[in-house]
Coordinates of C-alpha atoms in Angstrom, one line a residue:
Chain K
M97 CA 212.6 -78.9 -27.7
T98 CA 209.8 -81.4 -26.6
P99 CA 207.0 -82.3 -28.9
L100 CA 204.7 -80.1 -27.7
E101 CA 206.9 -77.5 -27.5
I102 CA 207.4 -78.0 -31.3
L103 CA 203.6 -78.0 -32.5
S104 CA 203.7 -74.9 -29.8
A105 CA 206.9 -73.0 -31.8
T106 CA 205.1 -74.2 -35.1
V107 CA 202.0 -72.6 -34.5
S108 CA 202.9 -69.3 -33.4
G109 CA 205.8 -69.3 -36.1
Q110 CA 208.5 -69.9 -33.6
P111 CA 211.7 -71.4 -34.7
S112 CA 211.9 -75.0 -34.2
P113 CA 213.6 -78.0 -35.2
R114 CA 211.5 -79.8 -37.6
V115 CA 208.1 -80.8 -38.4
P116 CA 205.7 -82.2 -35.8
V117 CA 205.1 -85.8 -36.7
F118 CA 201.1 -87.1 -35.7
C119 CA 200.4 -90.5 -36.2
N120 CA 196.9 -91.1 -35.7
L121 CA 197.6 -94.8 -34.1
L122 CA 193.8 -95.6 -32.5
D123 CA 192.8 -99.4 -32.8
Q124 CA 196.3 -100.4 -33.2
G125 CA 196.2 -100.4 -29.1
A126 CA 193.8 -102.9 -28.6
K127 CA 196.8 -105.2 -31.1
V128 CA 199.7 -103.8 -28.9
L129 CA 198.1 -105.2 -25.7
K130 CA 196.6 -108.5 -27.5
M131 CA 193.2 -108.1 -26.6
P132 CA 189.9 -107.9 -28.4
P133 CA 188.7 -104.0 -29.2
K134 CA 185.4 -104.2 -27.5
A135 CA 187.4 -105.3 -23.9
Y136 CA 190.3 -102.7 -24.9
F137 CA 188.2 -99.7 -25.3
A138 CA 186.4 -100.4 -22.5
N139 CA 188.9 -99.3 -20.0
G140 CA 190.4 -96.2 -20.0
E141 CA 194.0 -97.1 -18.2
Y142 CA 194.1 -100.3 -21.2
V143 CA 194.3 -96.9 -23.8
A144 CA 197.0 -95.4 -22.0
D145 CA 199.0 -97.5 -21.9
A146 CA 198.9 -98.7 -25.2
Q147 CA 198.9 -95.5 -26.4
L148 CA 201.7 -94.5 -24.4
K149 CA 203.4 -98.2 -25.3
M150 CA 203.4 -97.1 -29.1
L151 CA 204.2 -93.7 -28.1
K152 CA 207.5 -95.1 -27.4
H153 CA 208.0 -97.8 -29.9
Y154 CA 207.3 -95.5 -33.1
G155 CA 208.8 -92.0 -31.2
H156 CA 206.0 -90.1 -33.3
D157 CA 204.5 -86.8 -31.3
N158 CA 200.9 -87.4 -30.3
V159 CA 198.6 -89.9 -28.3
W160 CA 195.2 -90.1 -28.4
S161 CA 192.5 -90.2 -26.0
A162 CA 190.3 -93.2 -26.0
H163 CA 188.4 -92.5 -29.1
Y164 CA 186.4 -94.5 -31.7
V165 CA 183.5 -94.2 -33.9
G166 CA 180.7 -94.1 -31.8
K167 CA 182.3 -93.0 -28.3
E168 CA 180.0 -89.9 -28.9
A169 CA 177.0 -91.4 -29.7
Q170 CA 177.4 -94.1 -26.5
L171 CA 177.3 -90.5 -24.6
L172 CA 174.0 -89.4 -26.5
G173 CA 172.3 -93.3 -25.7
C174 CA 173.7 -95.6 -28.1
K175 CA 173.8 -99.1 -26.7
D176 CA 175.3 -101.3 -29.2
I177 CA 179.0 -100.7 -30.9
L178 CA 179.5 -103.4 -34.0
F179 CA 183.3 -103.7 -33.3
A180 CA 185.9 -105.8 -35.1
D181 CA 189.1 -107.2 -35.1
N182 CA 190.3 -106.3 -38.1
G183 CA 189.4 -102.8 -38.4
V184 CA 187.3 -99.5 -36.7
P185 CA 184.1 -99.7 -34.6
N186 CA 180.6 -99.0 -36.4
V187 CA 177.7 -98.2 -34.8
A188 CA 175.1 -100.7 -34.4
D189 CA 172.0 -99.1 -32.7
F190 CA 170.7 -95.3 -34.1
V191 CA 169.6 -93.5 -30.8
I192 CA 167.1 -91.6 -33.2
K193 CA 165.3 -94.2 -35.2
S194 CA 162.9 -91.7 -36.4
W195 CA 162.3 -87.8 -36.6
D196 CA 160.0 -88.1 -33.9
E197 CA 162.2 -89.1 -31.6
I198 CA 163.5 -86.1 -31.7
A199 CA 161.4 -84.0 -29.8
T200 CA 162.5 -86.0 -26.8
F201 CA 166.4 -86.4 -27.4
E202 CA 168.4 -85.3 -24.4
I203 CA 171.8 -84.3 -23.7
P204 CA 172.7 -85.4 -20.7
E205 CA 173.2 -82.7 -17.9
D206 CA 176.7 -83.4 -16.9
I207 CA 178.4 -85.6 -19.6
T208 CA 181.4 -86.4 -17.2
Q209 CA 179.0 -88.6 -15.0
H210 CA 178.3 -90.8 -17.9
P211 CA 180.2 -94.5 -17.4
H212 CA 181.1 -94.0 -21.1
W213 CA 182.9 -90.3 -20.6
Q214 CA 184.5 -92.2 -17.5
V215 CA 187.1 -94.5 -19.7
M216 CA 187.7 -91.7 -21.3
D217 CA 188.6 -89.4 -18.7
D218 CA 191.0 -92.5 -17.0
C219 CA 192.8 -92.4 -20.2
L220 CA 193.4 -89.2 -19.8
K221 CA 194.1 -88.8 -16.5
I222 CA 197.0 -91.1 -17.5
L223 CA 197.9 -89.4 -20.3
R224 CA 198.1 -86.0 -18.5
D225 CA 200.7 -87.1 -15.5
E226 CA 202.8 -89.0 -17.7
V227 CA 203.1 -86.8 -21.2
G228 CA 200.9 -84.5 -20.9
S229 CA 203.3 -81.9 -20.2
T230 CA 206.0 -83.1 -23.4
N231 CA 203.5 -84.0 -26.2
P232 CA 200.2 -83.2 -27.9
I233 CA 196.8 -85.3 -26.1
C234 CA 194.6 -85.3 -28.7
A235 CA 190.9 -85.7 -28.3
Y236 CA 188.0 -85.7 -31.3
V237 CA 185.0 -83.8 -31.2
T238 CA 182.2 -84.6 -34.4
A239 CA 180.6 -80.9 -35.3
S240 CA 177.1 -80.3 -34.2
T241 CA 175.7 -80.2 -38.1
T242 CA 177.4 -83.6 -38.6
L243 CA 176.9 -85.1 -35.1
P244 CA 173.4 -86.6 -36.0
V245 CA 175.1 -89.3 -38.6
I246 CA 176.0 -91.6 -36.0
L247 CA 172.9 -90.7 -34.5
M248 CA 170.3 -91.5 -36.9
G249 CA 172.2 -92.8 -39.8
M250 CA 173.8 -90.6 -42.6
D251 CA 171.2 -91.3 -45.3
K252 CA 168.0 -90.6 -42.4
W253 CA 170.4 -87.4 -41.8
M254 CA 171.2 -86.2 -45.0
E255 CA 167.2 -86.2 -45.6
L256 CA 166.2 -84.1 -42.9
V257 CA 169.0 -81.3 -43.6
L258 CA 168.2 -81.2 -47.6
I259 CA 164.1 -82.1 -47.8
G260 CA 163.1 -82.2 -44.0
P261 CA 161.2 -79.3 -42.1
V262 CA 163.8 -77.0 -41.0
D263 CA 162.6 -76.8 -37.3
L264 CA 163.0 -80.4 -36.7
R265 CA 166.7 -80.3 -38.2
D266 CA 167.6 -77.4 -36.1
E267 CA 165.6 -78.6 -33.0
L268 CA 168.0 -81.5 -33.4
V269 CA 171.6 -79.4 -34.2
R270 CA 170.9 -77.3 -31.4
K271 CA 170.8 -80.3 -28.9
C272 CA 173.8 -81.5 -30.4
S273 CA 175.8 -78.2 -31.0
L274 CA 175.2 -78.2 -27.1
F275 CA 176.7 -81.7 -26.2
V276 CA 179.6 -80.4 -28.6
Q277 CA 180.3 -77.4 -26.0
K278 CA 180.1 -79.9 -23.0
Q279 CA 182.3 -82.5 -24.5
L280 CA 184.9 -79.1 -25.6
T281 CA 184.8 -78.4 -21.9
A282 CA 185.0 -81.7 -20.4
Y283 CA 188.0 -82.5 -22.8
R284 CA 189.8 -79.6 -21.8
A285 CA 189.3 -80.0 -18.3
A286 CA 190.8 -83.6 -18.8
G287 CA 193.3 -82.2 -20.0
A288 CA 194.0 -82.4 -24.5
N289 CA 195.3 -80.3 -25.5
V290 CA 194.2 -81.3 -29.6
I291 CA 190.6 -80.8 -30.5
I292 CA 190.0 -82.6 -33.6
Y293 CA 186.9 -80.4 -34.7
A294 CA 185.6 -82.9 -37.2
S295 CA 183.1 -81.0 -39.6
P296 CA 182.6 -82.8 -42.8
F297 CA 179.4 -80.8 -43.6
G298 CA 181.4 -78.3 -42.9
S299 CA 183.5 -79.4 -46.4
T300 CA 182.2 -78.6 -49.5
Y301 CA 182.7 -82.3 -50.5
F302 CA 179.5 -83.2 -48.7
M303 CA 177.3 -79.7 -49.0
P304 CA 177.4 -77.0 -51.8
K305 CA 179.3 -73.9 -50.2
K306 CA 176.4 -71.6 -49.8
R307 CA 174.5 -74.4 -47.4
I308 CA 177.9 -74.2 -45.7
V309 CA 177.8 -70.0 -45.5
D310 CA 174.3 -69.8 -44.2
W311 CA 173.7 -73.5 -42.3
S312 CA 176.9 -75.1 -40.9
M313 CA 178.9 -72.0 -40.0
P314 CA 176.5 -70.7 -37.7
W315 CA 175.8 -74.0 -36.1
M316 CA 179.8 -74.2 -35.7
Q317 CA 179.9 -70.1 -34.4
E318 CA 177.6 -71.8 -32.0
D319 CA 179.7 -75.0 -30.9
L320 CA 182.8 -73.1 -30.4
K321 CA 181.3 -70.2 -28.7
A322 CA 183.2 -70.4 -25.5
G323 CA 186.6 -70.2 -27.8
T324 CA 188.8 -72.3 -30.5
D325 CA 192.0 -72.5 -28.3
N326 CA 193.6 -75.6 -30.0
I327 CA 191.0 -76.6 -31.9
V328 CA 191.7 -78.1 -34.8
Y329 CA 189.4 -78.1 -38.7
Y330 CA 189.0 -81.4 -39.8
G331 CA 186.7 -82.1 -42.7
G332 CA 186.8 -86.2 -41.7
M333 CA 189.3 -86.9 -44.7
A334 CA 187.0 -85.0 -47.0
P335 CA 188.7 -82.1 -48.6
I336 CA 188.9 -78.5 -46.7
N337 CA 190.7 -75.8 -49.2
T338 CA 187.8 -74.6 -50.7
V339 CA 186.1 -73.3 -47.4
M340 CA 189.6 -72.7 -45.2
Q341 CA 189.1 -68.9 -45.4
L342 CA 185.8 -69.3 -44.8
V343 CA 186.8 -70.7 -41.5
I344 CA 189.4 -68.6 -40.8
D345 CA 187.0 -65.2 -41.3
T346 CA 184.1 -66.5 -39.8
L347 CA 184.8 -69.3 -36.6
K348 CA 188.4 -67.3 -36.1
V349 CA 190.1 -70.6 -36.2
N350 CA 193.6 -71.3 -38.2
I351 CA 194.9 -74.5 -37.3
F352 CA 194.0 -77.1 -40.5
Y353 CA 193.9 -80.8 -40.7
P354 CA 192.9 -81.4 -45.0
A355 CA 192.3 -84.5 -47.0
P356 CA 195.3 -86.3 -48.6
E357 CA 193.9 -84.6 -51.5
D358 CA 193.8 -81.2 -50.7
D359 CA 196.5 -79.3 -52.2
I360 CA 199.4 -78.5 -50.0
S361 CA 200.7 -75.7 -51.8
E362 CA 196.9 -74.1 -51.9
S363 CA 196.4 -74.9 -48.2
K364 CA 199.6 -73.2 -47.3
R365 CA 198.7 -70.2 -49.4
L366 CA 196.1 -70.1 -47.6
I367 CA 196.6 -69.7 -43.5
N368 CA 199.2 -67.3 -44.8
G369 CA 202.1 -67.3 -42.7
T370 CA 200.1 -67.6 -39.5
G371 CA 198.6 -71.0 -37.7
L372 CA 199.0 -74.1 -38.9
T373 CA 198.0 -76.4 -41.8
S374 CA 198.7 -80.1 -42.4
G375 CA 200.3 -82.4 -44.9
V376 CA 198.3 -85.6 -44.4
L377 CA 199.9 -89.0 -46.1
D378 CA 197.0 -91.0 -47.7
D379 CA 197.2 -93.8 -45.5
I380 CA 194.7 -95.6 -47.8
K381 CA 197.1 -95.8 -50.5
M382 CA 199.8 -96.7 -48.0
I383 CA 198.9 -100.6 -47.1
H384 CA 200.0 -101.5 -50.8
W385 CA 202.9 -99.1 -50.8
T386 CA 206.7 -100.9 -50.9
E387 CA 208.4 -98.6 -48.1
Q388 CA 210.4 -96.5 -50.7
Q389 CA 207.4 -95.7 -51.5
T390 CA 206.4 -94.9 -48.7
R391 CA 209.2 -92.6 -47.9
D392 CA 208.9 -90.8 -51.1
E393 CA 205.7 -89.6 -50.2
V394 CA 206.9 -88.3 -46.9
K395 CA 209.4 -86.5 -48.7
R396 CA 207.4 -85.2 -51.1
I397 CA 204.8 -83.9 -48.8
M398 CA 207.4 -82.2 -46.7
R399 CA 209.2 -80.5 -50.1
L400 CA 205.5 -79.1 -50.4
G401 CA 204.6 -77.8 -47.1
K402 CA 208.0 -77.6 -44.9
A403 CA 209.3 -74.0 -46.3
G404 CA 208.0 -71.2 -44.1
G405 CA 206.9 -73.4 -41.3
H406 CA 203.4 -73.4 -39.6
F407 CA 203.1 -76.9 -41.2
L408 CA 202.5 -80.5 -39.7
F409 CA 203.0 -84.0 -40.9
G410 CA 200.1 -86.5 -40.6
T411 CA 197.8 -89.2 -41.0
G412 CA 194.7 -90.0 -41.6
F413 CA 193.2 -92.6 -38.9
M414 CA 195.7 -95.7 -39.9
P415 CA 194.4 -98.5 -40.9
L416 CA 194.9 -101.7 -39.3
K417 CA 196.1 -103.3 -42.4
L418 CA 198.9 -101.2 -42.4
P419 CA 202.2 -103.2 -42.7
E420 CA 204.6 -102.3 -39.7
A421 CA 207.2 -102.2 -42.0
N422 CA 205.9 -99.1 -44.1
I423 CA 205.0 -96.9 -40.4
L424 CA 208.1 -97.0 -39.8
A425 CA 209.3 -96.2 -43.2
M426 CA 207.0 -93.5 -42.6
L427 CA 208.3 -91.9 -39.5
E428 CA 212.0 -92.6 -40.3
A429 CA 211.4 -90.2 -43.1
A430 CA 209.3 -87.7 -42.0
F431 CA 211.7 -87.1 -38.9
K432 CA 214.4 -87.3 -41.7
Y433 CA 212.9 -84.7 -44.3
G434 CA 211.1 -82.9 -42.1
R435 CA 214.3 -81.4 -40.4
Y436 CA 214.7 -77.6 -40.3
S437 CA 218.4 -77.6 -39.8
Chain W
M248 CA 161.3 -79.1 -76.3
F249 CA 162.9 -81.3 -73.1
E250 CA 165.8 -79.5 -73.6
T251 CA 164.7 -76.2 -70.7
Y252 CA 163.0 -78.8 -68.6
I253 CA 166.0 -80.7 -68.2
N254 CA 167.7 -77.4 -67.6
D255 CA 165.0 -76.6 -65.3
Y256 CA 165.2 -79.4 -64.1
N257 CA 169.1 -80.1 -63.0
E258 CA 169.1 -76.4 -61.9
A259 CA 166.5 -77.1 -59.2
V260 CA 168.7 -80.3 -58.3
F261 CA 171.7 -78.5 -58.2
E262 CA 170.0 -75.6 -56.2
I263 CA 168.5 -78.5 -53.7
D264 CA 165.5 -77.4 -53.6
K265 CA 163.0 -80.3 -54.5
E266 CA 159.8 -78.8 -54.2
L267 CA 161.0 -76.2 -57.6
A268 CA 162.6 -79.7 -59.4
L269 CA 158.8 -81.6 -58.7
E270 CA 157.1 -78.1 -59.7
V271 CA 159.1 -78.5 -63.6
I272 CA 157.7 -82.2 -63.8
E273 CA 154.4 -80.8 -62.7
S274 CA 154.4 -77.9 -65.7
A275 CA 155.9 -80.4 -68.2
L276 CA 152.5 -82.8 -67.8
E277 CA 150.6 -80.0 -67.6
E278 CA 152.1 -78.9 -71.0
G279 CA 151.3 -82.8 -72.2
V280 CA 154.3 -84.4 -72.1
T281 CA 153.7 -88.0 -70.9
P282 CA 155.0 -89.7 -68.1
E283 CA 156.9 -92.0 -70.4
Q284 CA 158.8 -88.8 -71.7
V285 CA 159.5 -87.3 -68.4
V286 CA 161.3 -90.8 -67.3
F287 CA 162.9 -91.1 -70.4
N288 CA 163.4 -87.7 -72.2
I289 CA 163.9 -85.7 -68.7
I290 CA 164.4 -87.5 -65.8
I291 CA 167.3 -89.8 -67.3
P292 CA 169.0 -87.3 -69.8
S293 CA 169.1 -85.3 -65.9
I294 CA 171.3 -87.8 -64.6
E295 CA 173.1 -88.3 -67.3
V296 CA 173.6 -84.2 -66.7
M297 CA 174.8 -85.0 -63.9
M298 CA 177.0 -87.9 -64.5
A299 CA 178.8 -85.7 -67.1
E300 CA 179.3 -82.7 -64.5
I301 CA 181.1 -84.5 -62.1
V302 CA 183.7 -85.8 -64.1
I303 CA 184.1 -82.1 -65.6
N304 CA 183.1 -80.1 -62.5
A305 CA 185.1 -81.3 -59.4
D306 CA 182.8 -79.4 -56.8
T307 CA 179.2 -81.3 -57.2
N308 CA 178.4 -82.4 -53.5
L309 CA 177.2 -85.6 -52.1
A310 CA 174.1 -83.7 -51.1
Q311 CA 173.7 -82.7 -55.0
H312 CA 174.3 -86.4 -55.6
F313 CA 171.8 -87.5 -52.7
M314 CA 169.1 -85.0 -54.6
T315 CA 169.8 -86.5 -58.5
A316 CA 168.8 -90.0 -57.0
Q317 CA 166.1 -89.2 -54.6
I318 CA 164.1 -87.2 -56.6
A319 CA 164.3 -89.1 -59.6
A320 CA 163.4 -92.1 -58.3
E321 CA 160.5 -90.4 -56.2
V322 CA 159.6 -89.4 -60.4
T323 CA 159.9 -92.1 -61.7
E324 CA 158.3 -94.0 -59.2
Q325 CA 154.9 -91.7 -59.5
M326 CA 155.4 -91.9 -63.5
L327 CA 155.5 -95.9 -63.5
A328 CA 152.2 -96.0 -62.0
K329 CA 151.2 -93.7 -64.8
F330 CA 152.6 -95.8 -67.9
E331 CA 150.5 -97.1 -70.5
S332 CA 152.7 -100.3 -70.3
P333 CA 155.4 -101.3 -68.3
P334 CA 159.1 -100.5 -69.3
D335 CA 161.2 -103.0 -70.3
I336 CA 164.0 -103.4 -67.6
I337 CA 167.6 -103.5 -69.0
G338 CA 169.2 -105.3 -66.7
R339 CA 169.1 -106.4 -63.0
V340 CA 171.6 -105.5 -59.8
I341 CA 172.4 -106.8 -56.4
I342 CA 173.4 -104.5 -54.1
G343 CA 173.8 -104.4 -50.3
T344 CA 176.9 -103.1 -48.2
S345 CA 179.6 -105.5 -47.4
Y346 CA 179.6 -107.6 -44.1
G347 CA 180.3 -105.7 -40.7
D348 CA 179.4 -102.1 -43.0
L349 CA 176.0 -100.7 -42.2
H350 CA 176.4 -97.6 -43.9
S351 CA 173.5 -97.3 -46.6
L352 CA 173.8 -93.6 -48.5
G353 CA 175.9 -94.6 -51.2
K354 CA 174.2 -97.8 -51.7
R355 CA 170.8 -95.7 -51.7
I356 CA 172.2 -93.4 -53.9
V357 CA 173.5 -95.7 -56.6
M358 CA 169.0 -97.4 -56.1
G359 CA 167.5 -94.4 -56.7
C360 CA 169.6 -93.6 -60.4
L361 CA 169.5 -97.2 -61.5
K362 CA 166.0 -97.3 -60.8
S363 CA 165.3 -94.2 -63.0
M364 CA 167.6 -95.8 -65.9
M365 CA 165.4 -98.3 -65.7
V366 CA 167.5 -101.2 -64.1
D367 CA 165.9 -103.2 -61.5
V368 CA 167.6 -103.1 -58.2
V369 CA 167.3 -105.9 -55.5
D370 CA 168.5 -104.6 -51.9
L371 CA 170.1 -106.9 -49.6
G372 CA 170.3 -103.9 -47.1
V373 CA 173.8 -103.7 -44.8
N374 CA 176.0 -106.1 -43.4
I375 CA 175.9 -108.3 -46.0
K376 CA 177.7 -111.9 -46.6
A377 CA 179.8 -113.0 -49.5
E378 CA 177.6 -116.3 -49.8
A379 CA 174.2 -114.1 -49.9
F380 CA 175.2 -111.5 -52.8
V381 CA 176.2 -114.3 -54.8
D382 CA 173.2 -116.7 -53.4
A383 CA 171.0 -113.5 -54.5
A384 CA 172.7 -113.1 -57.7
V385 CA 172.0 -116.6 -59.2
A386 CA 168.6 -116.5 -57.9
Q387 CA 167.3 -113.0 -59.2
D388 CA 169.8 -113.7 -62.6
A389 CA 171.7 -110.8 -62.2
Q390 CA 174.0 -109.1 -64.2
I391 CA 175.6 -107.1 -61.6
I392 CA 176.4 -107.3 -57.5
A393 CA 177.8 -103.6 -56.4
I394 CA 178.7 -103.3 -52.9
S395 CA 179.2 -100.5 -51.0
S396 CA 181.7 -100.1 -48.1
M397 CA 182.6 -97.1 -45.9
M398 CA 185.4 -98.6 -44.2
V399 CA 188.9 -99.8 -45.0
H400 CA 188.5 -103.0 -43.2
T401 CA 185.1 -103.3 -44.9
A402 CA 186.8 -103.1 -48.3
T403 CA 189.5 -105.2 -48.1
G404 CA 188.5 -107.8 -45.3
E405 CA 188.2 -111.4 -46.5
E406 CA 184.5 -111.5 -46.5
G407 CA 184.2 -109.1 -48.7
S408 CA 184.2 -108.0 -52.2
L409 CA 187.3 -110.7 -52.0
K410 CA 185.1 -113.6 -50.8
V411 CA 182.4 -112.9 -53.9
R412 CA 185.1 -112.8 -56.0
S413 CA 186.3 -116.4 -55.1
L414 CA 182.7 -117.3 -55.0
L415 CA 182.4 -116.4 -58.6
K416 CA 185.0 -117.6 -59.8
E417 CA 184.9 -121.3 -57.4
R418 CA 181.2 -121.5 -59.1
H419 CA 182.1 -120.5 -62.8
L420 CA 180.2 -117.3 -62.9
E421 CA 182.5 -114.8 -63.7
D422 CA 181.5 -114.6 -67.0
K423 CA 178.0 -114.1 -66.2
I424 CA 178.6 -111.9 -63.4
K425 CA 180.4 -108.8 -62.8
L426 CA 181.5 -106.8 -59.2
V427 CA 181.3 -103.5 -58.3
V428 CA 182.6 -101.6 -55.7
G429 CA 182.5 -98.3 -54.2
G430 CA 182.5 -96.2 -50.9
A431 CA 185.5 -94.1 -49.3
P432 CA 188.0 -96.0 -49.0
Y433 CA 188.0 -96.7 -52.9
R434 CA 188.1 -92.9 -53.7
F435 CA 191.6 -93.0 -51.9
D436 CA 193.4 -95.8 -53.4
H437 CA 191.8 -95.8 -57.2
E438 CA 193.5 -99.1 -57.6
L439 CA 192.0 -100.7 -54.5
Y440 CA 189.0 -102.3 -56.3
N441 CA 191.7 -104.5 -58.2
K442 CA 193.1 -105.8 -55.3
V443 CA 189.4 -106.9 -53.7
G444 CA 188.7 -108.3 -57.0
A445 CA 186.2 -105.9 -58.7
D446 CA 185.4 -105.6 -61.8
S447 CA 184.9 -101.9 -61.7
W448 CA 184.5 -98.7 -59.0
A449 CA 183.1 -95.5 -59.0
A450 CA 183.9 -92.2 -56.6
D451 CA 180.4 -91.8 -56.0
G452 CA 176.9 -92.8 -56.1
V453 CA 176.0 -91.1 -59.4
T454 CA 178.7 -93.0 -61.0
A455 CA 178.1 -96.3 -59.8
A456 CA 175.0 -96.1 -61.6
K457 CA 176.6 -94.7 -64.5
I458 CA 179.2 -97.5 -64.4
I459 CA 176.7 -100.5 -63.7
H460 CA 174.7 -98.8 -66.4
Q461 CA 177.6 -99.5 -68.8
L462 CA 178.4 -103.0 -67.6
I463 CA 175.0 -104.1 -68.3
M464 CA 175.0 -102.8 -71.9
D465 CA 178.3 -104.0 -72.5
G466 CA 177.0 -107.6 -71.5
K467 CA 174.2 -107.8 -73.6
S468 CA 176.6 -106.6 -77.1

């Protein structure tokens, strides 16, 4: 079976030889091509090339589109990203600098005509042609209730959400939801077949559950009204077990990518033999582990999650500081302990 | 007498109802509670209740932490203007985000709580070089340098806490100035603070204020 078939069988509960193994190598691509991150991410062909090289080198299942934090902000007018040679890019220019600017903030009519989308499209075209029939191709979309964080900064958004004018808050989220819908359509058309829907404001780490029910959920329903195919619910590394049942019931999404601190057995209980949940390794701790500690943790995750299927092994957004030996040990263990035979 | 106010105020904060929280304070003032009592007998104990709640109840969330700090800072500022004499400041903290890091929410929560707890906070802002932290701590006679990092590379990078520690050592300041770190990466690896040379860490902004307060008090004793 191809990795894509294994993933599909895992979601539907059909027999498969092993647990799918996702490895989220994003910023590593620039290192592979020995390029500065800014130049690397400016060209979709570079990103696709590096993704394919890493796929061949490590043998994991998935590839990534040209995603980095701030990409969505650039599609909405952000003019400055702080790239770093040793880590993830950072939004350095907020599109919305004051609440007054929400009224004039506009979503592009056709995001696929934007130069920053062109990079994404170039990347996805190559990945689709090369591995689209065999491997999952991942894209990342931030939920409308969280997207303002990269447009105006976390503290300003938190302030507007919690103590600001409700009509202004919802005007911004309505615009963001429109953007989310456009992105989902564009990604699907471009060939992404796994869409990580990141919703930290849909995690009880960020918000009380009542707010999630009353406010986040209706907007997420709006985001996903065209369909939930291939949508993976992700809390942005914040725990999501406490909202999983709510997401299943309300959004009709049953594929989850929890945080390392979410209890795997509880995640499995919640999906109740349908869809998919993931055991996510804490790759920040992994920076300082030995190879044996890494293998032991993979073994533990597989022991908790593998039985009964509907389970994927995954990583966080792997820091550049991760030792190569640990990445190799992790993958070796994932294929060894994730086997079903 | 104050217990009812503390309970009502905290309930409002937990429910993220700023108006109700401010109404509780307004009622207290109308009923004869002094501005000094509002701060020392309602606001500070309320922050302490939230600090305790975080330890025993994993379900507290960032929104509640934000509201705790936001409302406490706002009320304290209003009350300080009405104090009969300026309160004693218990210590001073230099705070900022690490070099390359532009995320300011955690820092804002820490600052809000500390100010209400009568700790003087000097905010250097975001994307701060190690030298600036140490220079400011010396110039301002601060007991604590607090560094917030949201990303792994800014938490562990050579220009962040590691360099602050090396500068403190080089300038023989380690006994006088303690280094506290916080932010998302530390939440995933509880030993990371050690690896970046910090004296202590916190998983959230409210707890960070508690730890900083404790370190200042330890330094006095």
